[in-house]
Coordinates of C-alpha atoms (C1' of nucleotides) in Angstrom, one line a residue:
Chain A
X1 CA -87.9 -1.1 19.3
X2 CA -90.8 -3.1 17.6
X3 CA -94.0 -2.3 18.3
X4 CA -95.6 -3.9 21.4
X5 CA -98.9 -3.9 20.4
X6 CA -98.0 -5.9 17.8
X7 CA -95.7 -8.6 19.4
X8 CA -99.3 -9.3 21.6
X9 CA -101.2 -9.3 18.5
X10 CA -99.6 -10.9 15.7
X11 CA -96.9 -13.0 18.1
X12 CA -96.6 -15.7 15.7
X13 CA -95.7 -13.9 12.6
X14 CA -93.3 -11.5 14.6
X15 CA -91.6 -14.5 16.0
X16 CA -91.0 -16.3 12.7
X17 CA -90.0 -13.0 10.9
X18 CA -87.0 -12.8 13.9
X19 CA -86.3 -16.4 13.3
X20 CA -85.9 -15.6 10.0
X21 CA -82.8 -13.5 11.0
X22 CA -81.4 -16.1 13.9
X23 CA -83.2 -15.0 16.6
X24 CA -84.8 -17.3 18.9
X25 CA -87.2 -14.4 20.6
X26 CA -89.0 -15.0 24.4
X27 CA -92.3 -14.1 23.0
X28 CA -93.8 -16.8 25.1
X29 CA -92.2 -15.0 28.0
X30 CA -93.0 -11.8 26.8
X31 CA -96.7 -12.6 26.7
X32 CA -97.0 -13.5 30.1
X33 CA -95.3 -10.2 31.9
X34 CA -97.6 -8.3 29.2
X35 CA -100.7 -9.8 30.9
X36 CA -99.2 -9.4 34.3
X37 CA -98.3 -6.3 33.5
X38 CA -102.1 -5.4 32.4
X39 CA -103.5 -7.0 35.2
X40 CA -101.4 -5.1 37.9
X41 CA -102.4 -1.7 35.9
X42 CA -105.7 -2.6 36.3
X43 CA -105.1 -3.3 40.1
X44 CA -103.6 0.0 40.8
X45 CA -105.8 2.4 38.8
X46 CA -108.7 0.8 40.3
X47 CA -107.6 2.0 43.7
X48 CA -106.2 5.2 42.3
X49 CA -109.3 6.1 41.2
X50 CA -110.5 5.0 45.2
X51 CA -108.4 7.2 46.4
X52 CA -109.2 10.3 43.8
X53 CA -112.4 10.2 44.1
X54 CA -111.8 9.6 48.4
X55 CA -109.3 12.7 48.6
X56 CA -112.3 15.0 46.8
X57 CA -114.7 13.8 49.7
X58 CA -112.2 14.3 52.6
X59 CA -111.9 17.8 51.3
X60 CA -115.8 18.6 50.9
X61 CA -116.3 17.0 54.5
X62 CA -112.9 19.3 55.9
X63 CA -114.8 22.3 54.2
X64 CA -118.3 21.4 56.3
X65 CA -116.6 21.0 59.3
X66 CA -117.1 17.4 59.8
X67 CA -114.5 14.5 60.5
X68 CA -112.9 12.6 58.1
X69 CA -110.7 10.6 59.8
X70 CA -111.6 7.3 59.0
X71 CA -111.7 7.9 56.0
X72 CA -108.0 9.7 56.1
X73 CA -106.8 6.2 57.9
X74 CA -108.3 4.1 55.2
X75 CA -106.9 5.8 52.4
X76 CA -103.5 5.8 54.2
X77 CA -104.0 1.9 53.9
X78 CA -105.1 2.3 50.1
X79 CA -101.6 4.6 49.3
X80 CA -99.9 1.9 51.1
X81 CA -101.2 -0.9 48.6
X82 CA -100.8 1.3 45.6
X83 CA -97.3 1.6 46.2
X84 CA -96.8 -1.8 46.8
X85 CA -98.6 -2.0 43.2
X86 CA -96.4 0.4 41.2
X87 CA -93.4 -1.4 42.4
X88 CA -94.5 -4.7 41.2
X89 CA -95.2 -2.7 38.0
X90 CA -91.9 -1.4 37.8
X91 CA -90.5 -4.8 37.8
X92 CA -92.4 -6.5 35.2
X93 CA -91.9 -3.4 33.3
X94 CA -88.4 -3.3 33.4
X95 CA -88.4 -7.2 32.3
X96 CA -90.6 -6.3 29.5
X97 CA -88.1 -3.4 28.9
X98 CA -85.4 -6.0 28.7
X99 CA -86.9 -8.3 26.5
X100 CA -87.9 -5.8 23.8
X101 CA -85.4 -3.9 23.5
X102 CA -83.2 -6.8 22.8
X103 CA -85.1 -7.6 19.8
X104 CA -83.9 -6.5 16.7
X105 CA -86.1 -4.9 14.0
X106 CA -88.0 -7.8 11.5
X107 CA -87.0 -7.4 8.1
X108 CA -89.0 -6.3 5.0
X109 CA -90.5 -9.1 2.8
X110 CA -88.2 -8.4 0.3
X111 CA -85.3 -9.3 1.9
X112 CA -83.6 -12.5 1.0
X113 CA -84.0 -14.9 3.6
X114 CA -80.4 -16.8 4.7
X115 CA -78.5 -17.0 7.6
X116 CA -75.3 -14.6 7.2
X117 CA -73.4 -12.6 4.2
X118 CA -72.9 -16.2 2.4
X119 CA -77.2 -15.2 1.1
X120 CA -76.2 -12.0 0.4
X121 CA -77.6 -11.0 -3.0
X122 CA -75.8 -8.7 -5.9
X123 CA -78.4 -6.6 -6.9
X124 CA -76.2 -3.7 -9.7
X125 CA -72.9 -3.9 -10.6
X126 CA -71.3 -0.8 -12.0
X127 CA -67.8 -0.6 -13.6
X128 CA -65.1 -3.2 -14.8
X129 CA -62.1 -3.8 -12.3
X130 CA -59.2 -2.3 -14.3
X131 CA -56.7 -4.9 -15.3
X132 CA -53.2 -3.5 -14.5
X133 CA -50.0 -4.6 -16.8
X134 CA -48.3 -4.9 -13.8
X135 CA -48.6 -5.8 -10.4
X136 CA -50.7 -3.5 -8.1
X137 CA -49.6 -2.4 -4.7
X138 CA -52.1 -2.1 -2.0
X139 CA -52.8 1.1 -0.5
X140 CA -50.9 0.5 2.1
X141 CA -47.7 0.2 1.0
X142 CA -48.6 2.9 -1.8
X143 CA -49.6 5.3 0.9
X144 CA -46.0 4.9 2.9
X145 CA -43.9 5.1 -0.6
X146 CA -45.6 7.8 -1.7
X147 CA -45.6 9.3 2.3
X148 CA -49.0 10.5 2.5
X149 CA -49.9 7.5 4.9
X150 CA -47.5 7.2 8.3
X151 CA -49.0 4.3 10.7
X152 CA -46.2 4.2 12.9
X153 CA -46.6 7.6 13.9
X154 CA -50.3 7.3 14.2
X155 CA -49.6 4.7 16.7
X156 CA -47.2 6.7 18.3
X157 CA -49.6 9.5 19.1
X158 CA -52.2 7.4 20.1
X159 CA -52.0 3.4 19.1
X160 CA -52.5 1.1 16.4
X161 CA -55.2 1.6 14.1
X162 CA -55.0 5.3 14.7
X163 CA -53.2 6.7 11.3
X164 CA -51.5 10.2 10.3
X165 CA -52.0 11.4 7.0
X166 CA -49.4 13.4 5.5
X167 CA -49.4 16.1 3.0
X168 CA -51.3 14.6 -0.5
X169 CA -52.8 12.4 1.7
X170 CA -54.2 14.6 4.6
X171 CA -55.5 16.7 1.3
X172 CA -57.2 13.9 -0.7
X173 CA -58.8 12.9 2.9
X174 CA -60.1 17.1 3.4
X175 CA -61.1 16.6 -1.1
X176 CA -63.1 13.9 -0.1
X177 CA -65.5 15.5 2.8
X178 CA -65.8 18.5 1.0
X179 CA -66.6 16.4 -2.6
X180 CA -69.2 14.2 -0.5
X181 CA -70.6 17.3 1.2
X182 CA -70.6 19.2 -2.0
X183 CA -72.5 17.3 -4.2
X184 CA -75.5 15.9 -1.5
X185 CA -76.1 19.3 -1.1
X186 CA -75.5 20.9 -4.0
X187 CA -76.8 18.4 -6.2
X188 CA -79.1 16.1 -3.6
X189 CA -80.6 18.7 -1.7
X190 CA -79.7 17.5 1.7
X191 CA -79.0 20.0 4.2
X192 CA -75.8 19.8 6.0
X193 CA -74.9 19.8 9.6
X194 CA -72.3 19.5 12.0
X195 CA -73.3 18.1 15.5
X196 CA -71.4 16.9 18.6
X197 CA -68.9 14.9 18.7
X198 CA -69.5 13.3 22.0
X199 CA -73.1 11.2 22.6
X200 CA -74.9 10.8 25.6
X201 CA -76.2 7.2 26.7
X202 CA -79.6 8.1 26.0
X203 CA -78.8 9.0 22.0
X204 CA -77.0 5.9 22.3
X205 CA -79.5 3.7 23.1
X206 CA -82.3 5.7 20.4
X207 CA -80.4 4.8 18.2
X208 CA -79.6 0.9 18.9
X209 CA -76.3 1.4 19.6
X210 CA -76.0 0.1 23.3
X211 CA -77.1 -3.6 23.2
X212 CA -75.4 -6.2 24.9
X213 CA -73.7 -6.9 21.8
X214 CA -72.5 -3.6 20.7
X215 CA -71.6 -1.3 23.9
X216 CA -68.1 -2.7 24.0
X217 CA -67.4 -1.4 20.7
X218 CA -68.0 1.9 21.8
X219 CA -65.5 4.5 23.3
X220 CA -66.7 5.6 26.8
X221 CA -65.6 8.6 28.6
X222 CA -64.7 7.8 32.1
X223 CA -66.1 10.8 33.9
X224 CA -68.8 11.8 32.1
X225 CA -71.7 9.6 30.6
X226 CA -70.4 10.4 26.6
X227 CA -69.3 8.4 24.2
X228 CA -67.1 9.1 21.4
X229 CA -69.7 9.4 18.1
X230 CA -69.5 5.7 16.7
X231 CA -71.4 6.9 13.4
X232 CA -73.0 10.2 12.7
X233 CA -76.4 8.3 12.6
X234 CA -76.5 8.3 16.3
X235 CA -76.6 11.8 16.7
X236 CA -77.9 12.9 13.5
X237 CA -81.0 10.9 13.9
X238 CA -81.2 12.0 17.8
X239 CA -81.9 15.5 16.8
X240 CA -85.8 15.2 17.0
X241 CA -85.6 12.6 20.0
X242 CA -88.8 13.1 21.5
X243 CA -90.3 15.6 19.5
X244 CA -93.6 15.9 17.2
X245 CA -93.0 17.6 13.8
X246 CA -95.6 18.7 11.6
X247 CA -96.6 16.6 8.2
X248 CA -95.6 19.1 6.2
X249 CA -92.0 19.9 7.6
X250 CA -91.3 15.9 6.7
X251 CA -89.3 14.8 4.6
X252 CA -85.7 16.1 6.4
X253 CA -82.9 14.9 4.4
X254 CA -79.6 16.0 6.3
X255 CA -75.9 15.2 5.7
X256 CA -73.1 15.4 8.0
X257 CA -69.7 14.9 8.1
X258 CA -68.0 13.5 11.5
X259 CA -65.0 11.5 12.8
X260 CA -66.5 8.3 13.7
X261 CA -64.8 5.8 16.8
X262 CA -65.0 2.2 17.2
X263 CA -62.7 -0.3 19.6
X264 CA -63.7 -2.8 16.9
X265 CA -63.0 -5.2 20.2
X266 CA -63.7 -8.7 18.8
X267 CA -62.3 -8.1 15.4
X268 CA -58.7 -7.9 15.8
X269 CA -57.1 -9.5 13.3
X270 CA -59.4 -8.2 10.4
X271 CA -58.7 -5.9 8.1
X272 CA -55.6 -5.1 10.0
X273 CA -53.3 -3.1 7.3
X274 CA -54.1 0.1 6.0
X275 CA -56.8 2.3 5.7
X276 CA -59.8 -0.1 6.2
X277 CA -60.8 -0.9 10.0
X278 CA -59.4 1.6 11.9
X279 CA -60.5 3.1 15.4
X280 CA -61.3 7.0 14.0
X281 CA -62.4 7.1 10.5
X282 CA -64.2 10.2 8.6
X283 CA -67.4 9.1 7.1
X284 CA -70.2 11.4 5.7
X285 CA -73.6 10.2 6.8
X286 CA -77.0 10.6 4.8
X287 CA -79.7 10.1 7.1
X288 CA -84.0 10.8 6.2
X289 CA -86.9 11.6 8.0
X290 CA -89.8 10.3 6.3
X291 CA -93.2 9.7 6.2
X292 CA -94.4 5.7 6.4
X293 CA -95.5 5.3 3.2
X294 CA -92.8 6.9 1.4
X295 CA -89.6 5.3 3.2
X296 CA -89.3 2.5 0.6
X297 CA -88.8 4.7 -2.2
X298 CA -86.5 6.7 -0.1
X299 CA -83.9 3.8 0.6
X300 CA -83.6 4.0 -3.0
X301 CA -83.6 7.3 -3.6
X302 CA -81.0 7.4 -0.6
X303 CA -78.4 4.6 -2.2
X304 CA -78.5 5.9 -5.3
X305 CA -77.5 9.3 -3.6
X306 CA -74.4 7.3 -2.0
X307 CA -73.5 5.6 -5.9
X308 CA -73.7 8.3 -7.3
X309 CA -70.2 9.5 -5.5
X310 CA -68.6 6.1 -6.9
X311 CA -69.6 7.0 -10.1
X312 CA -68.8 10.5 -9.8
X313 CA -64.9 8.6 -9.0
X314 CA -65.6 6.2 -11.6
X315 CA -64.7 3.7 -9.3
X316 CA -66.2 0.0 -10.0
X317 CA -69.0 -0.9 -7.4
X318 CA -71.7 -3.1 -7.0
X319 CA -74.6 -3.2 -4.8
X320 CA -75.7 -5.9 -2.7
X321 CA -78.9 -6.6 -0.7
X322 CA -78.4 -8.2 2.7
X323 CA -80.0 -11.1 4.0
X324 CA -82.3 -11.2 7.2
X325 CA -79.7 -12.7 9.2
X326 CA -76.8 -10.6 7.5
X327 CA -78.8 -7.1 8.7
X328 CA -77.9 -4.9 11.7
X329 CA -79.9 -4.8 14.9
X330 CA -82.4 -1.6 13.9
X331 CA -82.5 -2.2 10.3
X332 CA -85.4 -3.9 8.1
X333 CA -84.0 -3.7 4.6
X334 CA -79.8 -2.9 4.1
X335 CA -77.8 -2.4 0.8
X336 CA -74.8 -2.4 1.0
X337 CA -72.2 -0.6 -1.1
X338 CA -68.9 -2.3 -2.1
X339 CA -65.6 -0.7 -4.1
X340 CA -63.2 -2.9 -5.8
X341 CA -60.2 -3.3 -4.2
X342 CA -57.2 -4.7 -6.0
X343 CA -55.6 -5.0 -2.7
X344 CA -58.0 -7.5 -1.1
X345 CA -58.9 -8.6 -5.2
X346 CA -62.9 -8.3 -4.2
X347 CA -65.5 -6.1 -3.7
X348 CA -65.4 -4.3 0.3
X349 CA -67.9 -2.6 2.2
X350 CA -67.3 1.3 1.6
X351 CA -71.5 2.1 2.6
X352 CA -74.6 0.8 3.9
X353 CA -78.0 2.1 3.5
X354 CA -80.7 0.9 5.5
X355 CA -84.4 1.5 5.9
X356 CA -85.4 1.3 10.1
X357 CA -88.8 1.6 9.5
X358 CA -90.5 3.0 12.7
X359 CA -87.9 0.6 14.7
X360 CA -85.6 3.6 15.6
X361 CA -88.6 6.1 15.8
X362 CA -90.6 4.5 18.5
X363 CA -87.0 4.0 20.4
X364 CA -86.7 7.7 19.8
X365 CA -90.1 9.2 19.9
X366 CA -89.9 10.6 16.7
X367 CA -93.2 11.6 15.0
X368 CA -95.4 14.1 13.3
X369 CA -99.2 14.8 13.1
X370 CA -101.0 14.3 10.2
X371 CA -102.0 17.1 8.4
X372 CA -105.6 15.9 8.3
X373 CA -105.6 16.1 12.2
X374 CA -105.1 13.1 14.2
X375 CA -103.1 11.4 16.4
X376 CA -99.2 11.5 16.4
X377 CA -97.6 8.8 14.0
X378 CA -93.8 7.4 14.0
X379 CA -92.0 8.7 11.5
X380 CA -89.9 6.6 9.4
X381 CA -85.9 6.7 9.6
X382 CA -83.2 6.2 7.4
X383 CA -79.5 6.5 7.1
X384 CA -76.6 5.5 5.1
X385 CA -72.6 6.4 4.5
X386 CA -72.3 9.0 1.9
X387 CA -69.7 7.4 2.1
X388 CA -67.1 6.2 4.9
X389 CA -63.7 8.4 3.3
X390 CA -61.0 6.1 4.5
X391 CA -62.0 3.3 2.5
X392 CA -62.9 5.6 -0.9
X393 CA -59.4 7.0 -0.3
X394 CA -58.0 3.5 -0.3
X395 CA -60.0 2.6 -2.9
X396 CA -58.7 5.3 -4.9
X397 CA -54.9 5.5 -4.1
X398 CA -55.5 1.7 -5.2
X399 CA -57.6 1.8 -8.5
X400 CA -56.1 5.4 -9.7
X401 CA -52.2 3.5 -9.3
X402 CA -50.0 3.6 -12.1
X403 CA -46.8 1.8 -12.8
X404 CA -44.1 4.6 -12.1
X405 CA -45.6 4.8 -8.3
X406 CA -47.8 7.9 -8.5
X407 CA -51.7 7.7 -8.6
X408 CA -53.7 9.5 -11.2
X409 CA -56.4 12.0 -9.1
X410 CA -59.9 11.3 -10.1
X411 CA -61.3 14.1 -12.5
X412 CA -64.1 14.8 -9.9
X413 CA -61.3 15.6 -7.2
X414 CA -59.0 17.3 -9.4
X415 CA -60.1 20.5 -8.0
X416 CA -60.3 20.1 -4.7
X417 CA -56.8 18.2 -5.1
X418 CA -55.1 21.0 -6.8
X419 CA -53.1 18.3 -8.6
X420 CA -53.8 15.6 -11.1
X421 CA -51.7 13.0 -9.7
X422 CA -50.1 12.1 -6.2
X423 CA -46.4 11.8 -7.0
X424 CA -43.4 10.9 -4.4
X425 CA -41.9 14.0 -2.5
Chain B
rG1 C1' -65.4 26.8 38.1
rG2 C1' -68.1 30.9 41.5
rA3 C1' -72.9 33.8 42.4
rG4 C1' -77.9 34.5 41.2
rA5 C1' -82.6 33.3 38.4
rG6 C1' -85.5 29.8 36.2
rG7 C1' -87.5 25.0 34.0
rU8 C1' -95.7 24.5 33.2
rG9 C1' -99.6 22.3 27.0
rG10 C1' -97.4 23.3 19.4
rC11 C1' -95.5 28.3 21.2
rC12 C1' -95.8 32.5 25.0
rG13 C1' -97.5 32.8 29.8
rA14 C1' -100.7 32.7 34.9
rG15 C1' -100.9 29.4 39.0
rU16 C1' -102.8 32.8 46.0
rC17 C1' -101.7 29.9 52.8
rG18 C1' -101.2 22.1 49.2
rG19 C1' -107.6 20.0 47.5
rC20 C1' -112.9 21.7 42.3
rU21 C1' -106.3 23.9 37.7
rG22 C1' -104.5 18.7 33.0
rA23 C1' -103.9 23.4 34.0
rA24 C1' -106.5 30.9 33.5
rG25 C1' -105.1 34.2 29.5
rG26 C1' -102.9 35.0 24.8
rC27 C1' -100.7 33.3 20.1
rG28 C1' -100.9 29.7 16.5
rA29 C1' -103.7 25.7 14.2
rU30 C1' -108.4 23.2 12.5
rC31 C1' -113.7 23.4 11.5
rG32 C1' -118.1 26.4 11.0
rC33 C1' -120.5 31.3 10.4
rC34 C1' -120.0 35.9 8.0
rU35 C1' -117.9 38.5 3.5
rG36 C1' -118.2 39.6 -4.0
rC37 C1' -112.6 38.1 -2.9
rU38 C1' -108.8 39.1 0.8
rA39 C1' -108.3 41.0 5.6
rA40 C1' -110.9 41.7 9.9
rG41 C1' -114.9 39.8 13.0
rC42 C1' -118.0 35.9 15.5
rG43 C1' -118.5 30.7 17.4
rA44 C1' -116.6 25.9 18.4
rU45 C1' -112.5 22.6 18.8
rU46 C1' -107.2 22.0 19.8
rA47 C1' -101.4 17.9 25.1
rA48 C1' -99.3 13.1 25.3
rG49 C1' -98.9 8.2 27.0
rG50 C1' -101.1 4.0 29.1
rG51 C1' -105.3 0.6 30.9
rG52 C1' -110.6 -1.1 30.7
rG53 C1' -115.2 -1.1 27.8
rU54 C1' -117.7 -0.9 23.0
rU55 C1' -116.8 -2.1 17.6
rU56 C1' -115.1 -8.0 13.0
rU57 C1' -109.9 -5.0 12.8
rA58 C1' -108.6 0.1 12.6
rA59 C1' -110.9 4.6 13.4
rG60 C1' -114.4 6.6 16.5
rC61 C1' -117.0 6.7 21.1
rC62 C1' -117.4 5.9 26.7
rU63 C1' -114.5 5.6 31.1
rC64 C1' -110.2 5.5 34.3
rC65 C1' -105.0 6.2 35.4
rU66 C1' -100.4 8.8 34.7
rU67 C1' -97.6 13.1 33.2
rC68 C1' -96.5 20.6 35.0
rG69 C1' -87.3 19.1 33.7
rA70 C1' -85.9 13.9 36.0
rG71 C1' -85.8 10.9 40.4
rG72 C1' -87.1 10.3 45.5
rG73 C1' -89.7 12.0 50.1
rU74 C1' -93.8 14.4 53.2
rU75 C1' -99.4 14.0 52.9
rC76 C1' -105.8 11.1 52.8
rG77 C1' -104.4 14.5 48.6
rA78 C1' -98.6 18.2 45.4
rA79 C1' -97.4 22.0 39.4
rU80 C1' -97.7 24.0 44.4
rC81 C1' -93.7 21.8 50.6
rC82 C1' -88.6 19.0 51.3
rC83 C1' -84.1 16.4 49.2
rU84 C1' -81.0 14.8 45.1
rC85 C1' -79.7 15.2 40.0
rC86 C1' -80.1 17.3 35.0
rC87 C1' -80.7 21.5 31.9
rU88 C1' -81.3 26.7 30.5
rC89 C1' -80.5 32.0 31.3
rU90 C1' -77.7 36.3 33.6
rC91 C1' -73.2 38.2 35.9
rC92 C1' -68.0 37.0 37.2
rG93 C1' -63.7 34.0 36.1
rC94 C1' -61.2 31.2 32.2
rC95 C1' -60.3 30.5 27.6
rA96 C1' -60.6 29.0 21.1

RNA sequence: GGAGAGGUGGCCGAGUCGGCUGAAGGCGAUCGCCUGCUAAGCGAUUAAGGGGGUUUUAAGCCUCCUUCGAGGGUUCGAAUCCCUCCCUCUCCGCCA
């Protein structure tokens, strides 16, 4: 949620900053409920304050014996009229409500400016693509020869774009978490945790995952108001939701590992072999508490934390800043992480690390208290994959290939594989 | 799932037959005093959000409103009464 005061006060920079991502904002609109809203505030605590200071009277004169009913009779009128008030309130309120918190965060000024993925800068590129001297299978015909990857039977059990790995396979996806876990906490001092599965509306909406736009990619549970996790961010970063840490317990830098579920409704026909959009996917989240001044810093800090397992795999990468229009809903600044995969014979999407600023905070009431004293400030949030393991283990199965069939296991795994290459049964 | 108890400020914990309790008391924290240092002691301050005013902005200050799990109701007036929901705890049942 972006910050109201703000939109009042500096309307015309906030409305070219969203333009600057696509959006055609109703700040013009917003303005005007603002004032009405102010105005009918104004109304209503004016005869609140009418009736407070009536209701002390009416108990003095009960006290002394004398009658108050008059007054009594008047103030019933007054209560009538406040509540006639607070209703118009709620109205306007609820319009402001769904105004704002249909507007996406503005992004940093560093940020190239461009309508979709096609301004996209490259910002590092790590690694050569290997040249093969022969030709390359993708994963997903890999995975079935070497049968560590059954489709059909994860359609069977549930539908397509569910998977069941076998074997090698169901081990390399276990080597992964563990690998992932292992080295942001071992070696990136974040602390690990393991939280529900299922998400309530309200961490749904923190979070910025319940607009228009997004709700129908989540899975909702019938009876109960839960949805299946869509990203570890959502309840990862709902753990403080409405709390006030102190200065000094800041920054939190947590890691998680946890199934993640999308419908992916409008993009069937994407991605559809193999590995790489599917409906349950592992993924290891990094996600940051922070204090204001330090969160740009910590984006870095924070991607560099996600390279670092590429390297580690010694798989070739490149980073790639996203531009305003290109950026998701809560985020100001986004890099995005991409393997080479021979298979699609480009760079894909395997993390992205973004910096929300106070956008998700405010949504969240999320802050901390100076240590100097002082009133409660936002905190600043921010999250990225650490990485999303389906699409490192196709990434790997699909780099690590060699001519006979059987994939080479990357050093750094070789110990959680137990095995130094994936061979046919 | 069944029975019972309860949800109050950063934490613990009072709140009588509805009105002077936004909330006693304690802890913690901050500032000051005291002390050779530490500890102890003494004093003061210490909820959040939202309006309005003041200030060039912010801070600060003044003032008002709201908030005692959430929502609704009764009442001139509710933390205190009524209804609905949510959550926590204890016992039983069921299980991993």
């Amino acid at each position: 949620m972006l910050d109201i005061k703000k939109l009042r006060s500096q309307t015309e920079e906030m409305k070219a900053a969203l333009e600057s991502r696509g959006i055609d904002a109703p700040l013009d609109e917003f303005i005007e409920l603002d004032k009405k809203r102010r105005e009918l505030i104004v109304d209503a605590e004016e005869k609140k304050a009418l009736r407070n200071t009536a209701s002390d009277r009416i108990a003095a004169a009960r006290k002394a014996g004398e009658d108050a009913a008059g007054m009594i009779e008047e103030m019933r009128r007054v209560g009538e009229e406040i509540k006639a008030l607070d209703h118009l309130l709620r109205d306007v309120e609820m319009q402001l409500d769904a105004i704002v918190l249909e507007l996406p965060n503005t992004p940093l000024p560093d940020v190239p400016v461009g309508p979709d993925e096609s301004a996209n800068v490259e910002v590092l590129r790590v690694g050569e693509p290997r040249s093969f001297g022969f030709q390359p299978k993708p994963h997903w015909d890999l995975g079935a020869e070497l049968d560590i990857i059954d489709q059909e039977r994860g359609g069977k059990v549930a539908e397509s774009r569910f998977t069941l790995l076998k074997g090698a396979g169901a081990r390399l996806e276990r080597a992964l978490i563990n690998f992932f876990l292992d080295l942001h906490t071992g070696e990136h001092g974040y602390t690990e945790l393991f939280p529900p599965i299922l998400v309530n509306s309200e961490s749904m909406k923190g979070t910025g995952q319940l607009t228009k736009f997004a709700q129908h990619e989540m899975y909702k549970l019938r009876d109960d108001d839960l949805y299946l996790n869509p990203t570890a961010e959502v309840p990862v970063t709902n753990i403080f939701r409405d709390e006030i840490l102190k200065e000094d317990e800041l920054p939190v830098h947590v890691t998680a590992y946890l199934p993640s579920f999308r419908r992916e409704a409008g993009a069937a026909g994407r991605d559809t072999r193999g590995l790489i959009r599917q409906h349950q996917f592992n993924k290891v989240e990094l996600v940051k508490f922070v204090l204001p001044e330090t969160s740009t810093g910590e984006l870095e800090s924070l991607t560099a934390n996600a390279e670092e397992i590429l390297r580690r795999l010694e798989l070739p990468f490149r980073r790639v800043a996203l531009a305003s229009g290109d950026l998701g809903f809560a985020s100001a600044k986004t890099y995005d992480l991409e393997v080479w995969l021979p298979s699609y014979d480009d760079y894909k999407e395997i993390s992205s690390c973004s910096n929300y600023l106070d956008f998700q905070a405010r949504r969240l009431n999320v802050r901390y208290r100076p240590a100097g004293g002082g009133r409660p400030q936002f905190v600043h949030t921010l999250n990225g994959s650490g990485l999303a393991v389906g699409r490192t283990f196709a990434a790997i199965i699909e780099n690590y290939q060699n001519e006979d069939g059987t994939v080479t296991v990357p050093e750094a795994l070789r110990h959680y594989m137990g095995m130094d290459a994936i061979r046919p049964l």
